[in-house]
């Protein structure tokens, strides 16, 4: 009768009347025999349901879990009552979640049969709602958002004992759970892994199933310490007690029960004993059956991660989409003339906006309860610790980590990035070192295969920086050796690798901008200067090449858009603009705002890229001046200076340039300082003077005039700049004379790509084309293919052509000799 009372009239349930029947269920769940009756009830784990929504409706606890904040609460619309309404609603939801958590916790302690029934119930809910993993799913076939948020909150609460345990429970998690496929509680066959292939998963499953964990241990063995004494197996427990923080049914946090949970000391079981003393005496079940199952830490950890992935994380993403839709709706209203315009379409847009705002407030109330957030952050911090633990176990641990579902990394990324938007203060009040260290590991392509997801990891790492990016000697990124040793290689490697990921054309610039901000903070600490010098020279050259490519492309695009901005500003200031209909004016203004955002984004990244070259070159100049890069760097600086001081600079004059990220003085100052750092190298000066496309002595002279007129650099820097310009002009004359001397060189001496004379000719093995070694090396920095037939190519494949090389040098020498004789003859004639 009690159970029938609890499940009667579920449609009349609400947050105000749900606690009374739940207390009945909570009370009977404290008695093991009644808990067993509840677990065997046909409506606890109903049969015949085929999807998540049917399960939500049919199971006893489904209607309770489906309760959530209601967006139509009139108090939410009233700004004076909203805060109180949010607090009241959160208290009721917390009471609901605590009551359900207590019911399940009591059942888990009521014997192995009841515990198995509860875990099967959890597994069934997750399996029937696996469609929620997809980007698009039929909402009629899956449980509601409110159901899964409450369900995830309950699962997190049940996981708190091992998360907050003083004893290290990380070794207790058995990785075989996530390799059990369709036979396990979760069908991980539907999940992409961090890096493991199907064959690697099968091999790993066989190894773990045979007890081949090695240093990680297994449930049937004990490892010996160095002094010969036996130490505990990672999957064995020793009877230690720990505490459940399930709270009370009132949800006020008062009177939290501390339930001592004994852990079975039998090594072959390795399982948390959640049974009450009475249940232990009356339970005759064989230990052989229990040995087949995983321990409770393993079960709860993976089931909780899955429940949050399907519910809480998806709900946060839905909230982010609603916020984006609100912004778009507001733009649409402005586009149609504003809220007070007579446009009849505005009325419908306003109704949609009000509906979206109500949904947003309700979702924020449900999802962003600080008490719930503390538990969620604690769980993901523990998950990060577990993955770091696997990394610390050597090769075997790394193999297991690669088999972890990819959504473990994706959910950490989503949680921290979205929480930075919604609750940044709460986010930064929680420890982040474990998360940041595993995020850094995920930037390695050997650990995480998904290039797009790797490209999002710097966004999470960026959250660890102090506000304003001010130097902080005590910061974890500066004091922890794991960061100081590995962060520079991983960031620079990702900067290059992101170029070749799928669908990365626009996302790569966001990733690279984030990396530039992290590097800007790190460079304030000398320990990272040493790390950069230890970085592979070949990889460093590849990174600098990508950096220069970005600088040129971004500035070129931003300059074009600035010209468009200038034209738009003139058109909008014209007298005829205000005579246009309101609809047309708002449409053009909206387009102009989008142009402003795009231009500002590209300008900011261009400035960040130039600044990165500036501070890196001051401490580590040699790679920038390598044979492969010196010409590229010189061309980039020439191009920038020409754009900022050349004949078309007037087209860049716009109103309020800071709104568009355009800071010409800052750009010119950074460029000149980089130029002065490299000007001590003769090859750099030759490359600058020989750049026929961008080098113009008149433009450089104008740049010097602008530097002096606007006091952009110091007097000493200006003096050095003018001195270098004099050397450049002399070099330019010498190089021109040499080019004139070789102007009629045979075509076979010319590089087919750049049409310059080859100084070190090499043959490409597949296409058999002869090119200059320096030119093809520069091409290979961007693409590892033959430029003539797209076949694979590397530097080691190049074939030297010594006979042609000798011919070319003999030709050059003969022309130089002829030019020298002619010069002497002219001098004698004079």
PDB file of C-alpha atoms in Angstrom, residues 81 127 174 275 363 451 524:
ATOM      1  CA  UNK A  81      11.251  38.693  -6.673  1.00  0.00           C
ATOM      2  CA  UNK A 127      21.112   2.543 -22.201  1.00  0.00           C
ATOM      3  CA  UNK A 174      39.063  -1.159 -12.858  1.00  0.00           C
ATOM      4  CA  UNK A 275      25.032  -3.946   3.206  1.00  0.00           C
ATOM      5  CA  UNK A 363      17.571  26.257 -16.665  1.00  0.00           C
ATOM      6  CA  UNK A 451      42.275  17.434 -33.740  1.00  0.00           C
ATOM      7  CA  UNK A 524      57.112  36.655 -18.288  1.00  0.00           C
TER       8      UNK A 524
END
